[in-house]
Amino acid sequence: MDLSQVQLAEEFFSSEEKERIREAVVRAEKGSSGEIATMVVWASDRYREAEALGALLLAALVAVVVAVAFRHVTIWSYIPLVCLLFYPVLLLLRRFPRLKLSFAGANRVAEAVRERALVAFYQQGLYRTKEETGILVFISLLERKVWILGDRGINRKIPPGQWQSLVDELTRGLREGTAADSLCRVISRCGDELARHFPRQSDDLNELPDEIIVS
């Protein structure tokens, strides 16, 4: 992952917002044996194929406009012009990465976020909690998408689809610029749901970090 992208993810929430999120996790975990982890990444994938396709198509389009404007449309002028424009357009897409998502396609983007969330779930050790009650709230900023993943113990009692309303709420928060408030509400509602199915035990330990994870 590019260090600049890690920095973008690191700076997405202010210090005050990060502390509010940490406190929300602490409160949510007090009533259950569940373990809630929150994570934010800048992007779930580089979408290199989308960069290449977008650069080619946009270069070809600009080349057509230039050729028509100068009334000099021949195959011998058009192809070199496309090649000449390809790399500048590629750099433009890398400079403004949200543009390339249009060339990736909705299914490709959704799958990339899902896979990145699954990788994060295992990398952060959420599958190692004592009662298999780890839950990850995963945010991918570039795509403005959210995944909520529960471990096996949670999925035996709470269907994964039940988290969809929380995913929708946090996604709206990302789009409307109220991500921190939405995330705190989602964490609280996760805690309520976990408390119903997994009451806190007297020997319960805090097995996962309460601070938001940035990657």
PDB file of C-alpha atoms in Angstrom:
ATOM      1  CA  MET A   1       0.000   0.000   0.000  1.00  0.00           C
ATOM      2  CA  ASP A   2       1.264   3.462  -0.925  1.00  0.00           C
ATOM      3  CA  LEU A   3       2.342   5.424   2.176  1.00  0.00           C
ATOM      4  CA  SER A   4       0.425   8.462   0.916  1.00  0.00           C
ATOM      5  CA  GLN A   5      -2.753   6.367   0.850  1.00  0.00           C
ATOM      6  CA  VAL A   6      -2.145   5.195   4.410  1.00  0.00           C
ATOM      7  CA  GLN A   7      -1.757   8.845   5.405  1.00  0.00           C
ATOM      8  CA  LEU A   8      -5.052   9.734   3.699  1.00  0.00           C
ATOM      9  CA  ALA A   9      -6.792   7.008   5.676  1.00  0.00           C
ATOM     10  CA  GLU A  10      -5.025   8.103   8.867  1.00  0.00           C
ATOM     11  CA  GLU A  11      -6.205  11.680   8.441  1.00  0.00           C
ATOM     12  CA  PHE A  12      -9.798  10.885   7.484  1.00  0.00           C
ATOM     13  CA  PHE A  13     -10.968  11.014  11.100  1.00  0.00           C
ATOM     14  CA  SER A  14      -9.734  13.794  13.371  1.00  0.00           C
ATOM     15  CA  SER A  15      -8.107  13.007  16.719  1.00  0.00           C
ATOM     16  CA  GLU A  16     -11.322  13.970  18.495  1.00  0.00           C
ATOM     17  CA  GLU A  17     -13.388  11.703  16.230  1.00  0.00           C
ATOM     18  CA  LYS A  18     -10.985   8.795  16.764  1.00  0.00           C
ATOM     19  CA  GLU A  19     -11.365   9.172  20.506  1.00  0.00           C
ATOM     20  CA  ARG A  20     -15.163   9.224  20.183  1.00  0.00           C
ATOM     21  CA  ILE A  21     -15.005   6.052  18.101  1.00  0.00           C
ATOM     22  CA  ARG A  22     -12.753   4.353  20.668  1.00  0.00           C
ATOM     23  CA  GLU A  23     -15.121   5.291  23.481  1.00  0.00           C
ATOM     24  CA  ALA A  24     -18.073   3.983  21.453  1.00  0.00           C
ATOM     25  CA  VAL A  25     -16.316   0.610  21.110  1.00  0.00           C
ATOM     26  CA  VAL A  26     -15.580   0.490  24.858  1.00  0.00           C
ATOM     27  CA  ARG A  27     -19.227   1.231  25.692  1.00  0.00           C
ATOM     28  CA  ALA A  28     -20.542  -1.282  23.153  1.00  0.00           C
ATOM     29  CA  GLU A  29     -18.355  -4.077  24.492  1.00  0.00           C
ATOM     30  CA  LYS A  30     -19.320  -3.551  28.141  1.00  0.00           C
ATOM     31  CA  GLY A  31     -22.617  -5.391  27.782  1.00  0.00           C
ATOM     32  CA  SER A  32     -21.450  -8.451  25.850  1.00  0.00           C
ATOM     33  CA  SER A  33     -18.645 -10.897  25.272  1.00  0.00           C
ATOM     34  CA  GLY A  34     -18.397  -9.678  21.672  1.00  0.00           C
ATOM     35  CA  GLU A  35     -15.282  -7.972  20.370  1.00  0.00           C
ATOM     36  CA  ILE A  36     -15.750  -5.059  17.962  1.00  0.00           C
ATOM     37  CA  ALA A  37     -12.933  -3.820  15.732  1.00  0.00           C
ATOM     38  CA  THR A  38     -13.179  -0.847  13.367  1.00  0.00           C
ATOM     39  CA  MET A  39     -10.907  -0.377  10.381  1.00  0.00           C
ATOM     40  CA  VAL A  40     -10.492   2.250   7.667  1.00  0.00           C
ATOM     41  CA  VAL A  41      -8.443   1.931   4.478  1.00  0.00           C
ATOM     42  CA  TRP A  42      -8.030   4.421   1.671  1.00  0.00           C
ATOM     43  CA  ALA A  43      -8.792   1.905  -1.093  1.00  0.00           C
ATOM     44  CA  SER A  44      -9.399  -1.822  -1.351  1.00  0.00           C
ATOM     45  CA  ASP A  45      -7.528  -2.265  -4.632  1.00  0.00           C
ATOM     46  CA  ARG A  46      -5.382  -0.391  -7.153  1.00  0.00           C
ATOM     47  CA  TYR A  47      -7.752  -1.309 -10.026  1.00  0.00           C
ATOM     48  CA  ARG A  48      -4.856  -1.419 -12.476  1.00  0.00           C
ATOM     49  CA  GLU A  49      -6.973  -2.878 -15.262  1.00  0.00           C
ATOM     50  CA  ALA A  50      -9.431   0.009 -14.854  1.00  0.00           C
ATOM     51  CA  GLU A  51      -6.550   2.495 -15.035  1.00  0.00           C
ATOM     52  CA  ALA A  52      -5.322   0.961 -18.296  1.00  0.00           C
ATOM     53  CA  LEU A  53      -8.795   0.714 -19.848  1.00  0.00           C
ATOM     54  CA  GLY A  54      -9.746   4.228 -18.784  1.00  0.00           C
ATOM     55  CA  ALA A  55      -6.485   5.696 -20.056  1.00  0.00           C
ATOM     56  CA  LEU A  56      -6.900   3.953 -23.424  1.00  0.00           C
ATOM     57  CA  LEU A  57     -10.535   4.978 -23.917  1.00  0.00           C
ATOM     58  CA  LEU A  58     -10.048   8.575 -22.796  1.00  0.00           C
ATOM     59  CA  ALA A  59      -6.885   8.938 -24.880  1.00  0.00           C
ATOM     60  CA  ALA A  60      -8.753   7.600 -27.889  1.00  0.00           C
ATOM     61  CA  LEU A  61     -11.627  10.025 -27.285  1.00  0.00           C
ATOM     62  CA  VAL A  62      -9.329  13.029 -26.931  1.00  0.00           C
ATOM     63  CA  ALA A  63      -7.418  11.948 -30.026  1.00  0.00           C
ATOM     64  CA  VAL A  64     -10.666  11.914 -32.030  1.00  0.00           C
ATOM     65  CA  VAL A  65     -11.567  15.411 -30.798  1.00  0.00           C
ATOM     66  CA  VAL A  66      -8.101  16.742 -31.660  1.00  0.00           C
ATOM     67  CA  ALA A  67      -8.065  15.078 -35.072  1.00  0.00           C
ATOM     68  CA  VAL A  68     -11.522  16.430 -35.957  1.00  0.00           C
ATOM     69  CA  ALA A  69     -10.638  19.892 -34.683  1.00  0.00           C
ATOM     70  CA  PHE A  70      -7.584  19.993 -36.952  1.00  0.00           C
ATOM     71  CA  ARG A  71      -9.458  18.248 -39.801  1.00  0.00           C
ATOM     72  CA  HIS A  72      -6.683  15.754 -40.183  1.00  0.00           C
ATOM     73  CA  VAL A  73      -8.153  12.350 -39.447  1.00  0.00           C
ATOM     74  CA  THR A  74      -6.001   9.519 -40.739  1.00  0.00           C
ATOM     75  CA  ILE A  75      -4.964   6.256 -39.164  1.00  0.00           C
ATOM     76  CA  TRP A  76      -1.329   7.389 -39.333  1.00  0.00           C
ATOM     77  CA  SER A  77      -1.995  10.452 -37.219  1.00  0.00           C
ATOM     78  CA  TYR A  78      -4.651   8.988 -34.948  1.00  0.00           C
ATOM     79  CA  ILE A  79      -2.764   5.971 -33.548  1.00  0.00           C
ATOM     80  CA  PRO A  80       0.407   7.910 -32.619  1.00  0.00           C
ATOM     81  CA  LEU A  81      -1.743  10.566 -30.966  1.00  0.00           C
ATOM     82  CA  VAL A  82      -3.517   7.926 -28.848  1.00  0.00           C
ATOM     83  CA  CYS A  83      -0.135   6.525 -27.795  1.00  0.00           C
ATOM     84  CA  LEU A  84       1.109  10.012 -26.981  1.00  0.00           C
ATOM     85  CA  LEU A  85      -1.932  10.775 -24.814  1.00  0.00           C
ATOM     86  CA  PHE A  86      -2.118   7.417 -23.037  1.00  0.00           C
ATOM     87  CA  TYR A  87       0.429   8.072 -20.287  1.00  0.00           C
ATOM     88  CA  PRO A  88      -0.687  11.614 -19.432  1.00  0.00           C
ATOM     89  CA  VAL A  89      -4.256  10.332 -19.078  1.00  0.00           C
ATOM     90  CA  LEU A  90      -3.002   7.400 -17.000  1.00  0.00           C
ATOM     91  CA  LEU A  91      -1.277   9.832 -14.640  1.00  0.00           C
ATOM     92  CA  LEU A  92      -4.496  11.857 -14.457  1.00  0.00           C
ATOM     93  CA  LEU A  93      -6.450   8.770 -13.362  1.00  0.00           C
ATOM     94  CA  ARG A  94      -3.841   8.009 -10.724  1.00  0.00           C
ATOM     95  CA  ARG A  95      -3.968  11.594  -9.515  1.00  0.00           C
ATOM     96  CA  PHE A  96      -7.778  11.469  -9.258  1.00  0.00           C
ATOM     97  CA  PRO A  97      -8.388   7.779  -8.478  1.00  0.00           C
ATOM     98  CA  ARG A  98     -12.164   8.063  -8.080  1.00  0.00           C
ATOM     99  CA  LEU A  99     -12.390   8.578 -11.862  1.00  0.00           C
ATOM    100  CA  LYS A 100     -11.108   5.078 -12.578  1.00  0.00           C
ATOM    101  CA  LEU A 101     -13.911   3.418 -10.610  1.00  0.00           C
ATOM    102  CA  SER A 102     -16.226   4.163 -13.532  1.00  0.00           C
ATOM    103  CA  PHE A 103     -14.072   1.887 -15.675  1.00  0.00           C
ATOM    104  CA  ALA A 104     -13.849  -0.847 -13.036  1.00  0.00           C
ATOM    105  CA  GLY A 105     -17.570  -1.601 -12.868  1.00  0.00           C
ATOM    106  CA  ALA A 106     -19.820  -1.918  -9.828  1.00  0.00           C
ATOM    107  CA  ASN A 107     -19.365  -5.683  -9.418  1.00  0.00           C
ATOM    108  CA  ARG A 108     -15.580  -5.445  -9.568  1.00  0.00           C
ATOM    109  CA  VAL A 109     -15.539  -2.669  -6.961  1.00  0.00           C
ATOM    110  CA  ALA A 110     -17.911  -4.505  -4.613  1.00  0.00           C
ATOM    111  CA  GLU A 111     -15.862  -7.687  -4.885  1.00  0.00           C
ATOM    112  CA  ALA A 112     -12.606  -5.829  -4.220  1.00  0.00           C
ATOM    113  CA  VAL A 113     -14.000  -4.306  -1.013  1.00  0.00           C
ATOM    114  CA  ARG A 114     -15.409  -7.650   0.129  1.00  0.00           C
ATOM    115  CA  GLU A 115     -12.077  -9.409  -0.420  1.00  0.00           C
ATOM    116  CA  ARG A 116     -10.114  -6.645   1.318  1.00  0.00           C
ATOM    117  CA  ALA A 117     -12.466  -6.842   4.310  1.00  0.00           C
ATOM    118  CA  LEU A 118     -12.017 -10.610   4.518  1.00  0.00           C
ATOM    119  CA  VAL A 119      -8.234 -10.258   4.391  1.00  0.00           C
ATOM    120  CA  ALA A 120      -8.366  -7.603   7.124  1.00  0.00           C
ATOM    121  CA  PHE A 121     -10.546  -9.859   9.279  1.00  0.00           C
ATOM    122  CA  TYR A 122      -7.846 -12.520   9.354  1.00  0.00           C
ATOM    123  CA  GLN A 123      -4.861 -10.181   9.384  1.00  0.00           C
ATOM    124  CA  GLN A 124      -6.169  -8.429  12.488  1.00  0.00           C
ATOM    125  CA  GLY A 125      -6.825 -11.716  14.280  1.00  0.00           C
ATOM    126  CA  LEU A 126     -10.584 -11.376  14.652  1.00  0.00           C
ATOM    127  CA  TYR A 127     -10.930 -15.133  14.149  1.00  0.00           C
ATOM    128  CA  ARG A 128      -8.878 -15.833  17.295  1.00  0.00           C
ATOM    129  CA  THR A 129     -11.258 -14.534  19.975  1.00  0.00           C
ATOM    130  CA  LYS A 130     -12.105 -17.002  22.731  1.00  0.00           C
ATOM    131  CA  GLU A 131     -15.782 -17.434  21.870  1.00  0.00           C
ATOM    132  CA  GLU A 132     -15.483 -16.625  18.152  1.00  0.00           C
ATOM    133  CA  THR A 133     -17.366 -13.379  18.689  1.00  0.00           C
ATOM    134  CA  GLY A 134     -15.159 -10.930  16.817  1.00  0.00           C
ATOM    135  CA  ILE A 135     -16.854  -8.443  14.510  1.00  0.00           C
ATOM    136  CA  LEU A 136     -15.206  -6.100  12.023  1.00  0.00           C
ATOM    137  CA  VAL A 137     -16.673  -2.821  10.807  1.00  0.00           C
ATOM    138  CA  PHE A 138     -14.652  -2.153   7.648  1.00  0.00           C
ATOM    139  CA  ILE A 139     -14.641   1.148   5.726  1.00  0.00           C
ATOM    140  CA  SER A 140     -13.050   1.620   2.301  1.00  0.00           C
ATOM    141  CA  LEU A 141     -12.891   5.346   1.591  1.00  0.00           C
ATOM    142  CA  LEU A 142     -12.218   5.512  -2.164  1.00  0.00           C
ATOM    143  CA  GLU A 143     -15.185   3.296  -2.963  1.00  0.00           C
ATOM    144  CA  ARG A 144     -17.306   4.696  -0.095  1.00  0.00           C
ATOM    145  CA  LYS A 145     -18.281   1.158   0.815  1.00  0.00           C
ATOM    146  CA  VAL A 146     -18.699  -0.643   4.117  1.00  0.00           C
ATOM    147  CA  TRP A 147     -18.578  -4.286   5.152  1.00  0.00           C
ATOM    148  CA  ILE A 148     -19.516  -5.728   8.544  1.00  0.00           C
ATOM    149  CA  LEU A 149     -18.110  -9.205   9.143  1.00  0.00           C
ATOM    150  CA  GLY A 150     -18.792 -11.472  12.109  1.00  0.00           C
ATOM    151  CA  ASP A 151     -16.892 -14.553  13.236  1.00  0.00           C
ATOM    152  CA  ARG A 152     -18.432 -18.032  13.301  1.00  0.00           C
ATOM    153  CA  GLY A 153     -19.862 -17.694  16.784  1.00  0.00           C
ATOM    154  CA  ILE A 154     -21.741 -14.558  15.758  1.00  0.00           C
ATOM    155  CA  ASN A 155     -22.913 -15.953  12.433  1.00  0.00           C
ATOM    156  CA  ARG A 156     -24.433 -18.985  14.184  1.00  0.00           C
ATOM    157  CA  LYS A 157     -26.890 -16.674  15.969  1.00  0.00           C
ATOM    158  CA  ILE A 158     -27.006 -13.515  13.849  1.00  0.00           C
ATOM    159  CA  PRO A 159     -27.458 -13.909  10.068  1.00  0.00           C
ATOM    160  CA  PRO A 160     -24.863 -11.836   8.130  1.00  0.00           C
ATOM    161  CA  GLY A 161     -27.675 -10.137   6.209  1.00  0.00           C
ATOM    162  CA  GLN A 162     -28.969  -8.644   9.447  1.00  0.00           C
ATOM    163  CA  TRP A 163     -26.097  -6.144   9.406  1.00  0.00           C
ATOM    164  CA  GLN A 164     -27.259  -4.617   6.112  1.00  0.00           C
ATOM    165  CA  SER A 165     -29.207  -1.768   7.693  1.00  0.00           C
ATOM    166  CA  LEU A 166     -26.068  -0.775   9.623  1.00  0.00           C
ATOM    167  CA  VAL A 167     -24.005  -0.971   6.434  1.00  0.00           C
ATOM    168  CA  ASP A 168     -26.517   1.299   4.695  1.00  0.00           C
ATOM    169  CA  GLU A 169     -26.465   3.812   7.553  1.00  0.00           C
ATOM    170  CA  LEU A 170     -22.673   4.048   7.631  1.00  0.00           C
ATOM    171  CA  THR A 171     -22.489   4.244   3.834  1.00  0.00           C
ATOM    172  CA  ARG A 172     -24.868   7.214   3.916  1.00  0.00           C
ATOM    173  CA  GLY A 173     -22.669   8.827   6.546  1.00  0.00           C
ATOM    174  CA  LEU A 174     -19.646   8.479   4.291  1.00  0.00           C
ATOM    175  CA  ARG A 175     -21.471  10.112   1.394  1.00  0.00           C
ATOM    176  CA  GLU A 176     -22.962  12.904   3.520  1.00  0.00           C
ATOM    177  CA  GLY A 177     -19.791  13.767   5.445  1.00  0.00           C
ATOM    178  CA  THR A 178     -21.012  12.466   8.813  1.00  0.00           C
ATOM    179  CA  ALA A 179     -18.917   9.294   8.936  1.00  0.00           C
ATOM    180  CA  ALA A 180     -17.778   9.618  12.568  1.00  0.00           C
ATOM    181  CA  ASP A 181     -21.321  10.136  13.906  1.00  0.00           C
ATOM    182  CA  SER A 182     -22.655   7.289  11.781  1.00  0.00           C
ATOM    183  CA  LEU A 183     -19.843   4.959  12.815  1.00  0.00           C
ATOM    184  CA  CYS A 184     -20.470   5.642  16.513  1.00  0.00           C
ATOM    185  CA  ARG A 185     -24.175   4.870  16.057  1.00  0.00           C
ATOM    186  CA  VAL A 186     -23.392   1.680  14.143  1.00  0.00           C
ATOM    187  CA  ILE A 187     -20.960   0.548  16.848  1.00  0.00           C
ATOM    188  CA  SER A 188     -23.614   1.186  19.491  1.00  0.00           C
ATOM    189  CA  ARG A 189     -26.210  -0.820  17.576  1.00  0.00           C
ATOM    190  CA  CYS A 190     -23.700  -3.640  17.060  1.00  0.00           C
ATOM    191  CA  GLY A 191     -23.169  -3.653  20.818  1.00  0.00           C
ATOM    192  CA  ASP A 192     -26.928  -3.857  21.464  1.00  0.00           C
ATOM    193  CA  GLU A 193     -27.256  -6.797  19.092  1.00  0.00           C
ATOM    194  CA  LEU A 194     -24.267  -8.598  20.594  1.00  0.00           C
ATOM    195  CA  ALA A 195     -25.545  -8.069  24.145  1.00  0.00           C
ATOM    196  CA  ARG A 196     -28.802  -9.847  23.263  1.00  0.00           C
ATOM    197  CA  HIS A 197     -27.048 -12.943  21.986  1.00  0.00           C
ATOM    198  CA  PHE A 198     -23.732 -12.918  23.850  1.00  0.00           C
ATOM    199  CA  PRO A 199     -24.133 -11.539  27.400  1.00  0.00           C
ATOM    200  CA  ARG A 200     -20.924 -10.435  29.047  1.00  0.00           C
ATOM    201  CA  GLN A 201     -19.243 -13.067  31.230  1.00  0.00           C
ATOM    202  CA  SER A 202     -17.470 -12.394  34.511  1.00  0.00           C
ATOM    203  CA  ASP A 203     -14.138 -13.567  33.095  1.00  0.00           C
ATOM    204  CA  ASP A 204     -14.450 -11.655  29.813  1.00  0.00           C
ATOM    205  CA  LEU A 205     -11.229 -10.059  28.531  1.00  0.00           C
ATOM    206  CA  ASN A 206     -10.682  -7.309  25.964  1.00  0.00           C
ATOM    207  CA  GLU A 207      -9.072  -9.294  23.155  1.00  0.00           C
ATOM    208  CA  LEU A 208      -9.006  -6.703  20.353  1.00  0.00           C
ATOM    209  CA  PRO A 209      -7.865  -3.052  20.200  1.00  0.00           C
ATOM    210  CA  ASP A 210     -10.568  -0.460  20.785  1.00  0.00           C
ATOM    211  CA  GLU A 211      -8.831   2.166  18.628  1.00  0.00           C
ATOM    212  CA  ILE A 212      -9.732   2.419  14.965  1.00  0.00           C
ATOM    213  CA  ILE A 213      -7.258   0.501  12.793  1.00  0.00           C
ATOM    214  CA  VAL A 214      -5.772   2.293   9.792  1.00  0.00           C
ATOM    215  CA  SER A 215      -4.164   0.486   6.873  1.00  0.00           C
TER     216      SER A 215
END
